[in-house]
Coordinates of C-alpha atoms and ligand atoms in Angstrom, one line a residue:
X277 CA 125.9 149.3 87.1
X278 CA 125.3 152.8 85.9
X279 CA 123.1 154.5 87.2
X280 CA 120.6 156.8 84.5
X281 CA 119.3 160.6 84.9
X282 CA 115.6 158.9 84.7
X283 CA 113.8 157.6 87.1
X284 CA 110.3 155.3 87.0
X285 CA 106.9 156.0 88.7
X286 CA 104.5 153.4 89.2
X287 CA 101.5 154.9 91.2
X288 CA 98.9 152.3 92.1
X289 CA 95.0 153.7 91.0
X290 CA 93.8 152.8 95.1
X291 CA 95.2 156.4 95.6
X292 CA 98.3 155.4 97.3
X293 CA 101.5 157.1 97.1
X294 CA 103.6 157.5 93.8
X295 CA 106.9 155.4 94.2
X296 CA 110.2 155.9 92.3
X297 CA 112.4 153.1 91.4
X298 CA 116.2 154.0 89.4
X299 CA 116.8 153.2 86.3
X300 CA 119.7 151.2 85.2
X301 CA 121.7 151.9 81.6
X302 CA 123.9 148.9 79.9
X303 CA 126.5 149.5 77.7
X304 CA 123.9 148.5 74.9
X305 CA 120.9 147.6 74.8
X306 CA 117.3 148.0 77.3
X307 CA 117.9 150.1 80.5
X308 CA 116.5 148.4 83.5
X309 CA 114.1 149.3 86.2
X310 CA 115.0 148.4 89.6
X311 CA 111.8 147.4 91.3
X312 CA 113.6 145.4 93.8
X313 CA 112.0 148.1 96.7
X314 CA 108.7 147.5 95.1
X315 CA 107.1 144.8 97.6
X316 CA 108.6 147.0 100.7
X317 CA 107.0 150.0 99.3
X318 CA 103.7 148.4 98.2
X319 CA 103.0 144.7 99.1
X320 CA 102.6 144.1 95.4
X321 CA 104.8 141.9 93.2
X322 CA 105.9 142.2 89.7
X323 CA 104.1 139.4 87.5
X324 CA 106.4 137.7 84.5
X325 CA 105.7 134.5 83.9
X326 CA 108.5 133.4 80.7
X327 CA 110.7 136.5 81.8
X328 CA 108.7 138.5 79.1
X329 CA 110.4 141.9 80.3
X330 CA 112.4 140.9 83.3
X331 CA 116.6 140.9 83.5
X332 CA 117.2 138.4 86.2
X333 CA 120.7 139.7 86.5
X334 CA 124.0 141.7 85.2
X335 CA 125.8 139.8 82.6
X336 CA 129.2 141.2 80.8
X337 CA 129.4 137.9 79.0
X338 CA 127.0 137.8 75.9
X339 CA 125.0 140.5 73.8
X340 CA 122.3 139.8 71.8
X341 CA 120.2 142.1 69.5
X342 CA 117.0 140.3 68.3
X343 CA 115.8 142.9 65.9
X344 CA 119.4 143.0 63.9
X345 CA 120.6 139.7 64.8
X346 CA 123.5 140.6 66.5
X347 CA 125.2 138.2 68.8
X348 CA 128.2 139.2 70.4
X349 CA 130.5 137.4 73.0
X350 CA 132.4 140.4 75.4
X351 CA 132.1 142.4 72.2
X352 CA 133.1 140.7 69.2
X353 CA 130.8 139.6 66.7
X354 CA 129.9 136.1 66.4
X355 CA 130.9 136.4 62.5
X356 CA 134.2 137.2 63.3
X357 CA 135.0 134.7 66.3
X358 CA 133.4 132.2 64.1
X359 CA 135.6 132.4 61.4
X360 CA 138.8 133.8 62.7
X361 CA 139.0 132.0 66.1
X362 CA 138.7 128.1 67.0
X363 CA 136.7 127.0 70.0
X364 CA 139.3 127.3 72.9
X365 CA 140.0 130.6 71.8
X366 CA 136.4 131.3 72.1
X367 CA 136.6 129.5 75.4
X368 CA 139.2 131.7 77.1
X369 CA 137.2 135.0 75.7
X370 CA 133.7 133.9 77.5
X371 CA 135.6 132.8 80.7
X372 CA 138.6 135.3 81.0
X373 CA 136.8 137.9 79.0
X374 CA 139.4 138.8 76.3
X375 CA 141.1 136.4 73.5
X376 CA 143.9 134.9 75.0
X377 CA 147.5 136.1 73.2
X378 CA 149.7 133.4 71.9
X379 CA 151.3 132.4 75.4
X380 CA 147.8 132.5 77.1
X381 CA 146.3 130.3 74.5
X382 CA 149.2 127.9 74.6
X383 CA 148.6 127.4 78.3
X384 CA 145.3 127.2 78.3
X385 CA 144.8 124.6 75.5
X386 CA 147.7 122.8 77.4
X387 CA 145.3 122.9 80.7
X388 CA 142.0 121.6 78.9
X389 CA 144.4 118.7 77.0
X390 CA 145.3 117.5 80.4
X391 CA 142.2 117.2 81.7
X392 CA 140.3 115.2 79.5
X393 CA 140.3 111.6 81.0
X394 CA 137.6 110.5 83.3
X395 CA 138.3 109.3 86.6
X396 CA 138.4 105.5 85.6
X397 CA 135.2 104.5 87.8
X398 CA 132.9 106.4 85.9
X399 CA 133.6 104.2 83.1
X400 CA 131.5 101.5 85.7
X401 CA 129.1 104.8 86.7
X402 CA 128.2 104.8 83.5
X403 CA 127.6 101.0 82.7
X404 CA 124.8 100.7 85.2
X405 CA 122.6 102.6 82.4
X406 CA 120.6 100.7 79.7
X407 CA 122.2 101.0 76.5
X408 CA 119.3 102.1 74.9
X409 CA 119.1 105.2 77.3
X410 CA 118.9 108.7 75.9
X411 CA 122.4 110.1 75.6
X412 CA 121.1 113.2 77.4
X413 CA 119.2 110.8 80.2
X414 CA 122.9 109.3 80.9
X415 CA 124.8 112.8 80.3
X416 CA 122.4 114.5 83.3
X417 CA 123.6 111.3 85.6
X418 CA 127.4 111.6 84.7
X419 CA 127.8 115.2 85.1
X420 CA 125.9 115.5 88.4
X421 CA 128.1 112.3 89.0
X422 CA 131.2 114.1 88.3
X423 CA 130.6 116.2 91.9
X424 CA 131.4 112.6 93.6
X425 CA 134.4 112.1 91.2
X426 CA 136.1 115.5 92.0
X427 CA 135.4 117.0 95.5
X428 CA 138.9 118.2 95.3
X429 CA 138.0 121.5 93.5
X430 CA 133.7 122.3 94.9
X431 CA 134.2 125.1 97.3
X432 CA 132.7 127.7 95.4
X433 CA 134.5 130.5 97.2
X434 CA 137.7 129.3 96.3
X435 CA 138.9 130.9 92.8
X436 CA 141.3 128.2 92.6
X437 CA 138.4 125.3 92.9
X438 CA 136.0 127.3 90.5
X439 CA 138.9 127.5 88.1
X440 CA 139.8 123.8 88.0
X441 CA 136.6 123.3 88.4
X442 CA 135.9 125.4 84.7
X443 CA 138.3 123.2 83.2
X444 CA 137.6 120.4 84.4
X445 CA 134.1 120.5 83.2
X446 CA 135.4 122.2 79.7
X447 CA 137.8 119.2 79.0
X448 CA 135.4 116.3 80.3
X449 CA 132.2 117.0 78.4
X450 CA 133.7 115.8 75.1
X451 CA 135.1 112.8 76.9
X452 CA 131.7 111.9 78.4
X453 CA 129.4 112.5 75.4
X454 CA 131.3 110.4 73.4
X455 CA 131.4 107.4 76.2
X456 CA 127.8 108.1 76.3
X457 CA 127.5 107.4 72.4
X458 CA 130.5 104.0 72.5
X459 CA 128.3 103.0 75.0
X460 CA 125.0 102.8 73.1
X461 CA 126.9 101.7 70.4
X462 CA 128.5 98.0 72.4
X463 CA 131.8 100.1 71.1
X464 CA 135.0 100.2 73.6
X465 CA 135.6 103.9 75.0
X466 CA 138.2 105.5 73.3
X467 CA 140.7 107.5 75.6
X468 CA 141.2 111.1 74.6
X469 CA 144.7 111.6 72.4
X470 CA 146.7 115.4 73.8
X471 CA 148.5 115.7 70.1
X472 CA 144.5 116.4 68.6
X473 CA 142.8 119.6 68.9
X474 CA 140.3 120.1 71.2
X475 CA 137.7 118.9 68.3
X476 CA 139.6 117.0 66.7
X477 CA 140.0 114.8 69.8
X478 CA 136.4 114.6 70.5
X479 CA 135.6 112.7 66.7
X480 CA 138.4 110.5 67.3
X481 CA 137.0 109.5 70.6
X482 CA 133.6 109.6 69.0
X483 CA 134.0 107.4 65.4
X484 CA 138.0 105.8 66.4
X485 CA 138.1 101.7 67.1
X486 CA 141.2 100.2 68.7
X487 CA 141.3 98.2 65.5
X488 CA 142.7 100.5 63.3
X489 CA 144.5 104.2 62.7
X490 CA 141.7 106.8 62.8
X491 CA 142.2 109.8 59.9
X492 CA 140.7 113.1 61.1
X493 CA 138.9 114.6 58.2
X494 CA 139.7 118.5 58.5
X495 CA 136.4 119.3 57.2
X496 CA 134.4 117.8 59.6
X497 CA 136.9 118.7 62.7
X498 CA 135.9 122.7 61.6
X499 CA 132.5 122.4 60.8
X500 CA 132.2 120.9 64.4
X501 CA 134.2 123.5 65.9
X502 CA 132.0 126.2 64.4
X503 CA 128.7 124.2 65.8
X504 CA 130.9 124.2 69.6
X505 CA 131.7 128.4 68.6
X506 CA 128.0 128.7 67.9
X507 CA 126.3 127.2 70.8
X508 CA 129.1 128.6 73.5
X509 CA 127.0 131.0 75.3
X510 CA 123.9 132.6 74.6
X511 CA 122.6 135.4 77.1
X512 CA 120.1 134.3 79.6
X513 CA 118.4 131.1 78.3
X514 CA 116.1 128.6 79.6
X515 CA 119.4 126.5 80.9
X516 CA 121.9 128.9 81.7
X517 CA 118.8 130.7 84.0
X518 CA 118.9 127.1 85.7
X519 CA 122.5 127.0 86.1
X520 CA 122.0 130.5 87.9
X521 CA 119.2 129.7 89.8
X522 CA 120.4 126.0 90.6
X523 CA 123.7 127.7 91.0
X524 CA 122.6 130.7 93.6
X525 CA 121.7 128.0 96.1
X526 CA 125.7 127.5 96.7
X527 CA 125.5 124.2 95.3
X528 CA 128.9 122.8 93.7
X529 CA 129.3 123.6 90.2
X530 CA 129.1 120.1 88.8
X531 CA 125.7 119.8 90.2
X532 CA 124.6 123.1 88.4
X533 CA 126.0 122.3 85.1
X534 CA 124.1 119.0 85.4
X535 CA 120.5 121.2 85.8
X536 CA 121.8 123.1 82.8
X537 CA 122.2 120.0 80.8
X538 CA 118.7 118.5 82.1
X539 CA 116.8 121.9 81.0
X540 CA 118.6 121.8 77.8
X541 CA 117.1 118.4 77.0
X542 CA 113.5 120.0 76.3
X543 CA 112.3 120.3 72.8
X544 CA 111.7 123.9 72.9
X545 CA 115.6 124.4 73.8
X546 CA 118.5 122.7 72.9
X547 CA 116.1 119.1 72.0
X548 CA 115.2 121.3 69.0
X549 CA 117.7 120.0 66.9
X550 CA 117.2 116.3 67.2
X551 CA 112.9 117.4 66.7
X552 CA 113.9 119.4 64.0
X553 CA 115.8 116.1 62.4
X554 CA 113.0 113.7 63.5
X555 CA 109.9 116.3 61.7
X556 CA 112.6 116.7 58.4
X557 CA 113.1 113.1 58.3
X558 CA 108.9 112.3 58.9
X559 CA 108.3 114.6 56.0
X560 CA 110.8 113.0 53.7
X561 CA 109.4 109.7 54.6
X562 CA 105.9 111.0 54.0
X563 CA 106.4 112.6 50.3
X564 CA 109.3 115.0 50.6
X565 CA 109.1 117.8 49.2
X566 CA 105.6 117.7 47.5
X567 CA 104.3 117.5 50.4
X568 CA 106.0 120.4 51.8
X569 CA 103.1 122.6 51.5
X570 CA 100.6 120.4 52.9
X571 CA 102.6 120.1 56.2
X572 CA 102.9 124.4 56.0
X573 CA 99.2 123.9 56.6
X574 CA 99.2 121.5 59.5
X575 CA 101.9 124.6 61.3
X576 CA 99.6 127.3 60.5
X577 CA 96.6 125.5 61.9
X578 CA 96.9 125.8 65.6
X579 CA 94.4 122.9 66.7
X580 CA 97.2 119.9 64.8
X581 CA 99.9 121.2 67.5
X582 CA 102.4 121.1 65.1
X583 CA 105.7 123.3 65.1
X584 CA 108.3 124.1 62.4
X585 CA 110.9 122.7 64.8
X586 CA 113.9 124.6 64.0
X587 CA 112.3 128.1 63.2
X588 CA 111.3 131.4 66.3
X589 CA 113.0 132.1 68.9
X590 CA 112.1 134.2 72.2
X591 CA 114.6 136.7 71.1
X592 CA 116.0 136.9 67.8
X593 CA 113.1 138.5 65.8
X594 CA 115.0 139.5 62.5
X595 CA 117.3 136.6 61.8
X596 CA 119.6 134.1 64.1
X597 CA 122.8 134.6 62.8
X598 CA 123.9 131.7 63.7
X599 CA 121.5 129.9 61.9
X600 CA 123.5 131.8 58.3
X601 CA 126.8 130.9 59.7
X602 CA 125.5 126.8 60.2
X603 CA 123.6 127.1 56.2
X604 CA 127.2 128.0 55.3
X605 CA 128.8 125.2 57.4
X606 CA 126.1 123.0 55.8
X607 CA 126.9 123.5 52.0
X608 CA 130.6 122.9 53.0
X609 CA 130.1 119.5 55.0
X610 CA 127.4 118.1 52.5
X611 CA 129.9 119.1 49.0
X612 CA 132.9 117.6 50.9
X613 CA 131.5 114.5 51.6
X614 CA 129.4 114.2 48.3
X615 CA 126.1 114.7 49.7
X616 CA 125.2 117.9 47.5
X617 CA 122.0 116.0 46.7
X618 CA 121.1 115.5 50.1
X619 CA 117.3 114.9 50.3
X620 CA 116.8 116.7 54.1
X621 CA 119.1 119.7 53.3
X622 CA 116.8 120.0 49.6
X623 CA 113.7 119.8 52.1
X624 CA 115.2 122.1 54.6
X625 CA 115.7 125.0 52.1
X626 CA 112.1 124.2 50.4
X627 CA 110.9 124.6 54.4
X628 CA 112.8 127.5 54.7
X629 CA 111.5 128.9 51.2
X630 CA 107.8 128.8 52.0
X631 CA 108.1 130.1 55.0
X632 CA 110.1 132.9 54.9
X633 CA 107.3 134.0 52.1
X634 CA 104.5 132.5 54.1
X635 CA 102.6 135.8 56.0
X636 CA 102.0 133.8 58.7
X637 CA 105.2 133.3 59.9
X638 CA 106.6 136.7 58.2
X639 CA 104.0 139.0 60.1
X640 CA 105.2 136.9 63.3
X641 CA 109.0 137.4 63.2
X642 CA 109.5 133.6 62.6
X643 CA 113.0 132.9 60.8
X644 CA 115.3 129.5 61.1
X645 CA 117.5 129.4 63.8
X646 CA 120.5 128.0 64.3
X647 CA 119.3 123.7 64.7
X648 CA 117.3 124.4 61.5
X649 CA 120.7 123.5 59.5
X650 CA 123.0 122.3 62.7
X651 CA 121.0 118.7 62.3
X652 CA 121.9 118.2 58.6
X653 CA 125.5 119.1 59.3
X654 CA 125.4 116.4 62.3
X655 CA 123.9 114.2 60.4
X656 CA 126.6 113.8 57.7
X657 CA 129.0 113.8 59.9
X658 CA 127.9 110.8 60.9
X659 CA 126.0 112.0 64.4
X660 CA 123.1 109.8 65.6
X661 CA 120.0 112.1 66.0
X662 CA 119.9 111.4 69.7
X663 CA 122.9 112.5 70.1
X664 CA 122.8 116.3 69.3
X665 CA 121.7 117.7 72.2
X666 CA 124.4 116.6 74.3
X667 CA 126.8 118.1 71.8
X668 CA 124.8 120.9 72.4
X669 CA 125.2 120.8 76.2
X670 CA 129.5 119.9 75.5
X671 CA 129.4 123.6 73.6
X672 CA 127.5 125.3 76.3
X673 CA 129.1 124.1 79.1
X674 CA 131.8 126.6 79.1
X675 CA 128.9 129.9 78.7
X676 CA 127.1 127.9 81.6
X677 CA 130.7 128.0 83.8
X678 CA 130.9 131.7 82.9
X679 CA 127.6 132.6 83.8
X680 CA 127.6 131.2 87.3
X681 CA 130.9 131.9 87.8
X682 CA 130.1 135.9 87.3
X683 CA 126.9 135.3 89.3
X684 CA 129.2 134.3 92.2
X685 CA 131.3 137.2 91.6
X686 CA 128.5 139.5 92.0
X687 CA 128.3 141.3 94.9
X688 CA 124.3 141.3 94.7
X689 CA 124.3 137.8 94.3
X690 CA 121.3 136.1 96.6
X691 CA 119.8 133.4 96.7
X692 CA 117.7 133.1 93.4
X693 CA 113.4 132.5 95.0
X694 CA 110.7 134.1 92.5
X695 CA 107.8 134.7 94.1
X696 CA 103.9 134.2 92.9
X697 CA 100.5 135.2 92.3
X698 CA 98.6 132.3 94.5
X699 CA 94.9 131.5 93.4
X700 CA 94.3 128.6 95.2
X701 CA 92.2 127.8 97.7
X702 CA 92.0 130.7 100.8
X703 CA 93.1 129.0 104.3
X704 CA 90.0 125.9 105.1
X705 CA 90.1 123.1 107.9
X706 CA 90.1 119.4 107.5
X707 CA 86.8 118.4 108.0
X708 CA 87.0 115.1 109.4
Ligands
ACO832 N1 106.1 127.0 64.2 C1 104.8 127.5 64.1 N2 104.4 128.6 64.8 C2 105.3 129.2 65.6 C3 106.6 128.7 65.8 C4 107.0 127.5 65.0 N3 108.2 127.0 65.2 N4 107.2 129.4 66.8 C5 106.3 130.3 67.1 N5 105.2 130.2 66.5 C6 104.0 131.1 66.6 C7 103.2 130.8 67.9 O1 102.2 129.8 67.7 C8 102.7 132.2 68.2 O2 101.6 132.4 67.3 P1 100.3 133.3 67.8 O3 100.9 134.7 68.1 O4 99.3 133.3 66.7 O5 99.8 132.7 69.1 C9 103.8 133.1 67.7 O6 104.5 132.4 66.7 C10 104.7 133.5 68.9 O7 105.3 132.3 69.4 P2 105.6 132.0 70.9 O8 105.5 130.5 71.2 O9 104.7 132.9 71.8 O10 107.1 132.5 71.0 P3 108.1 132.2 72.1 O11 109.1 133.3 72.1 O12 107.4 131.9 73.4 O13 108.7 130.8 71.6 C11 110.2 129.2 70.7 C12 110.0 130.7 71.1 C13 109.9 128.3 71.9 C14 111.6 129.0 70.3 C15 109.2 128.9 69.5 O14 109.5 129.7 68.4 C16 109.3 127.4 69.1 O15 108.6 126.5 69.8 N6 110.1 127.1 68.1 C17 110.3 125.7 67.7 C18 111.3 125.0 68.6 C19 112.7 125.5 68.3 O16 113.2 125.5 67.2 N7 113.4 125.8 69.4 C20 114.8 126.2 69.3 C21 115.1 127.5 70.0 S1 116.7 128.0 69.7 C22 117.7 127.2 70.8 O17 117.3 126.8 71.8 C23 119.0 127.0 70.3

């Protein structure tokens, strides 16, 4: 941390004394106070709810800029990563923080590939669920299940463990979201292949039968790699938080990953894909795109509850951009698979029309982000809607590792335990 030439004063209006707290630079980006002397020196706490100005931590792993739409992973645009660079590349980078060179990436793709089968006994772990469960109900179970699985590697203060630990997680998350998805399916599991990509391997297990030779379609193996490059790590969001504060207690990291998957299930996170699907396919089934404007309506009137599921975000106030790398993506998948007529993707960009002219959301910052369009793309691959948010928790996993692997790195790493504003009731007795 570098320390800056200014300083902050908070002086409290009871007449009490003026206190000074340092100030913090980054390399880019908001300077920090430090207020953690500001209880000691005046019994008060900071208030925050939503983390509306507060840095929980110091992160070298991802940058974003909300008002340009910048996102960068230890440096390098997401643009460039997302075009020149596949997702294990993009892997090494968040965990090791540089791009592997050619002998680096060879061994590390070599470690991943040979971690990718399940112990078999999760295979009966995971066939006491109902088939009907929500893939992200049974990917919360086998992930914190995985802790039980592989003790060998959960002593956190062992580099070794965490490391086997990273890859472990890294190559098993493909391996389990598609067992999840055989499974709802009455489909036998398909066992991971080592001569497939990273991606590659995870359709196969996902859309292969025993019955017959599965042929990887190269369009759909890259436009799924870009969705993994896109979702790998974004600053400190509602589930990577968790995995930090889950994390900080010294728990193992299997049992942390599986917090970040369970916060990652709610709509207003990574379930915003699969909501933005469900409200795209409603509208279609309720007039398309005529009715587009009628439902623009129902969004801007507060009292319906209604959401354009897919558009804001907390941070990105100019543009997501990787919401225009996924509308790119989009066009590709849809013309390769002859689906240029697509009746969601013309709906999305009429949605995405109106509202980027509509003052409501233009005076409030409100642009598509990146599950506006990641939906359509899944869904021409061939991806069931309940399914997306546990490929969204397989392409996080390794920003989650990195994250709570740095925290544990950190030599100010505590225990993470906010504090509050009580307003309940004032100390009474039982009166009985
Ligand atoms: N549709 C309609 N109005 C919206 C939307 C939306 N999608 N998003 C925000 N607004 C409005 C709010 O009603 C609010 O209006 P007001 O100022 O008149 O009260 C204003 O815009 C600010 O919104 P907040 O909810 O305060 O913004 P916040 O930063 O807390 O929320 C969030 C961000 C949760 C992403 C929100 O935009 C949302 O719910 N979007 C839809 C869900 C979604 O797509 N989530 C994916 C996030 S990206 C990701 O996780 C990969």
């Amino acid at each position: 941390m570098q320390l800056s030439d200014k300083k902050a004063k908070l002086s409290v209006s009871d007449g009490g004394p003026e206190i000074e707290f340092p100030i913090y630079k980054g390399s880019v980006g908001p300077d920090v106070i430090d207020i953690r002397k500001l209880y000691g020196g005046t019994g008060m706490f900071t208030y925050d709810p939503g983390f509306l100005s507060t840095a929980s931590c110091e992160s070298s792993i991802t940058y974003i800029d909300g008002d340009k739409g910048e996102l960068l992973y230890r440096g390098y645009p997401i643009e460039q990563l997302a075009v020149k660079c596949d997702f294990l590349d993009v892997c090494y980078l968040i965990l090791n923080g540089d791009l592997p060179d050619a002998a680096q990436k060879l061994d590390f793709d070599q470690q991943v590939t040979r971690h990718t089968m399940v112990n078999e006994q999760l295979h009966f772990f995971l066939r006491g669920f109902r088939r009907d469960a929500h893939p992200m109900a049974v990917l919360t179970g086998l992930v914190g299940a995985l802790s039980a699985f592989y003790h060998d590697s959960t002593d956190i203060s062992n580099p070794y463990h965490r490391h086997v630990s990273a890859i472990r997680l890294i190559a098993k998350m493909p391996t389990l979201v598609a067992m999840a998805y055989k499974y709802s399916q009455g489909q036998p599991f398909i066992y991971p292949q080592n001569n497939l990509s990273y991606t590659g391997n995870f359709v196969r297990m996902m859309f292969a039968t025993p019955c017959e030779e599965y042929k990887l379609n190269p369009v759909v193996e890259k436009a799924l790699d870009r969705i993994f490059i896109l979702h790998a790590d974004h600053e400190q969001n509602a589930s990577t938080s968790t995995v930090r504060l889950c994390g900080s207690s010294g728990t193992n990291p299997f049992a942390a990953i599986a917090a970040g998957v369970a916060c990652l299930w709610g709509p207003a996170h990574g379930g915003a894909n699969e909501a933005c699907l469900q409200m795209l396919e409603e509208l279609q089934a309720n007039g398309g795109v005529a009715k587009v404007g009628e439902f623009m309506e129902q969004v801007k009137d507060k009292n319906s509850g209604v959401r354009l599921m897919g558009f804001g975000h907390r941070v990105y106030k100019n543009y997501d951009p990787r919401a225009k790398l996924m509308q790119e993506t989009c066009k590709e998948v849809l013309s390769s698979l002859g689906l240029e007529n697509d009746p969601l993707f013309k709906l999305a960009m009429e949605l995405e029309r109106i509202a980027l002219e509509d003052p409501y959301f233009v005076e409030r910052k409100l642009y598509p982000n990146v599950d506006f369009y990641s939906g359509i793309v899944q869904r021409a691959i061939g991806i069931p809607t309940s399914l997306f948010t546990a490929i969204f928790a397989l392409a996080r996993t390794v920003g989650w590792i990195a994250q709570w692997n740095e925290m544990l790195s950190d030599p100010d790493y505590k225990i993470g335990r906010p504090r509050q504003l009580y307003s309940g009731s004032v100390s009474r007795d039982v009166k009985r």
